[in-house]
């Protein structure tokens, strides 16, 4: 039995998958691992190329094919069902891990065991690089201090990205399943569910970026993003009630700014302005802070 | 029956209040939620309460607790003042037609409304309401999403539905409470004898689901050193009839100078019972011990459980005592007690006709005199408790969750 299952959803992007697999091959961690790729109904040509990529890789890879495109959350649930190693890590096709990622995160897990903590209640996240197309890589720190639930709702200091994680299979079961209604932001819902279920995120002592996210908003529907935020806010309203209406308005305003960014990057300038206006209505102080920040950055 | 640990089935337990509540139903809820979480279900417990405190009983990490009531401290001052005025209105006990309905809406509609919104946003597969306030709120919640709805009742039905003193005394609430049961896919009740109370049209939906009894290892029961102590455990409330036990003790304590009677529990009758003990001059032999977190040690030292209650929904105390090897004495017509304890096999049924205190004293004296008889009853009692082993009861809960019982199940199988 392998020690680590690496779970990758894939759809119509074999070259991106090749990049991700290569980064797994280069890991310094020498334990036994298996990569599970669920292909989410890629077109025939792309599927053939994907099979070629997998054949050429030196990794132990299991390919599961969906006959039709089911969407990211269902694919991730299929990955959860297929995994049976005691430890799990996630990667999205197209994103990469740096060579020390898994080793650093296992070291952090060993530290937890040494301290007598329950590893099944912890996820190990890490700092990462954020790379917009045509721009330089920017390091993003994951700050696991403080109230993690609050930080996840706001998403400034602690962000919900699955590919930063390593944890035990039991720890991932704690967050139950990916919500199949959420075509976007299912990571955020999954993280919030984990923390609400008593889970805690920790970061390794290695504060370097341990992976890289190649970010693009192109082709992503801003209204869909905002709709998914609404679903998450409604679903976790009981948690928001703990923090009060001021905090909730801040979280909603932040969601409007994210939707506005997606709209702007897809040249929907009117919609982007509408979201900004909505953000101002929700939390004028935060909207003005963002405006000031934006002016400062030119 | 138990599913793999994929947490594919999402369960939502609903109870009105849970914060720091140490009652039997709250304990059953948390133990059931823990057991089902361990069997691989995703579990959420929804409450609607002002207090933001944690539950009294330990909850397994992984279960999500959602209090869907906005916190008072986050509300504007005017709203809080209005809230206080509404609370005063809710204390009204003169129920005039029309106004009574208005009072009900003011008191309960927000729970129903928030619950519907919550269930529609979380979309659980099964929603289980515990105790009548949650049952009423869930039954009348306007839910778009259609989960399986299950009502879990934890008392004698007459007490839950007919007694004007229990739950909300508003007649509107009592009427709605009764009528709401037809909206549920399944109803859980504690004892077979309770089924007859329900409308015949509902009986196919009913599943008898006793409470689970903690199993104690044989070694600790067999090696423990018992003292000459009769214990009684339960809330100091009218229904538990502790005054009968105290009267009974006044009749027998002179014949049993080495014995004492310890009463564990808190409740509104504490001062009254204290006065009764003083008046009968029993201070040295009858003790009100209050609440304890270490009831296990109490049972392991005790020789007999005295349970003079008028009725029981189930009687967790009885199964607890039996599992610790303590034989139980109670009235023959006490529901729960007479279901769990068989007369002269695992305990003693006291005649309920005539002078009840005297009858109780006679039964107690007989058993206190016969240590061998205590051991025989204790052995049979421990065997009886196996029928309520947690695994068996969790199996019954899985039947409730999946609807694999009664006519619903037969129809499914036929299709």
XYZ file of C-alpha atoms in Angstrom, chain A residues 257 276 280 283-298:
19
model
C -14.402 42.696 -5.109
C -17.733 47.443 -6.818
C -19.462 49.851 -1.364
C -19.201 47.832 3.568
C -18.305 51.429 2.590
C -15.227 51.541 4.852
C -13.755 48.432 3.301
C -14.594 49.632 -0.230
C -12.842 52.955 0.434
C -9.852 51.094 1.903
C -9.647 49.027 -1.293
C -9.931 52.175 -3.395
C -7.090 53.822 -1.455
C -4.992 50.680 -1.792
C -5.653 50.597 -5.523
C -4.713 54.296 -5.916
C -1.507 53.740 -3.940
C -0.556 50.893 -6.235
C -1.266 53.100 -9.255
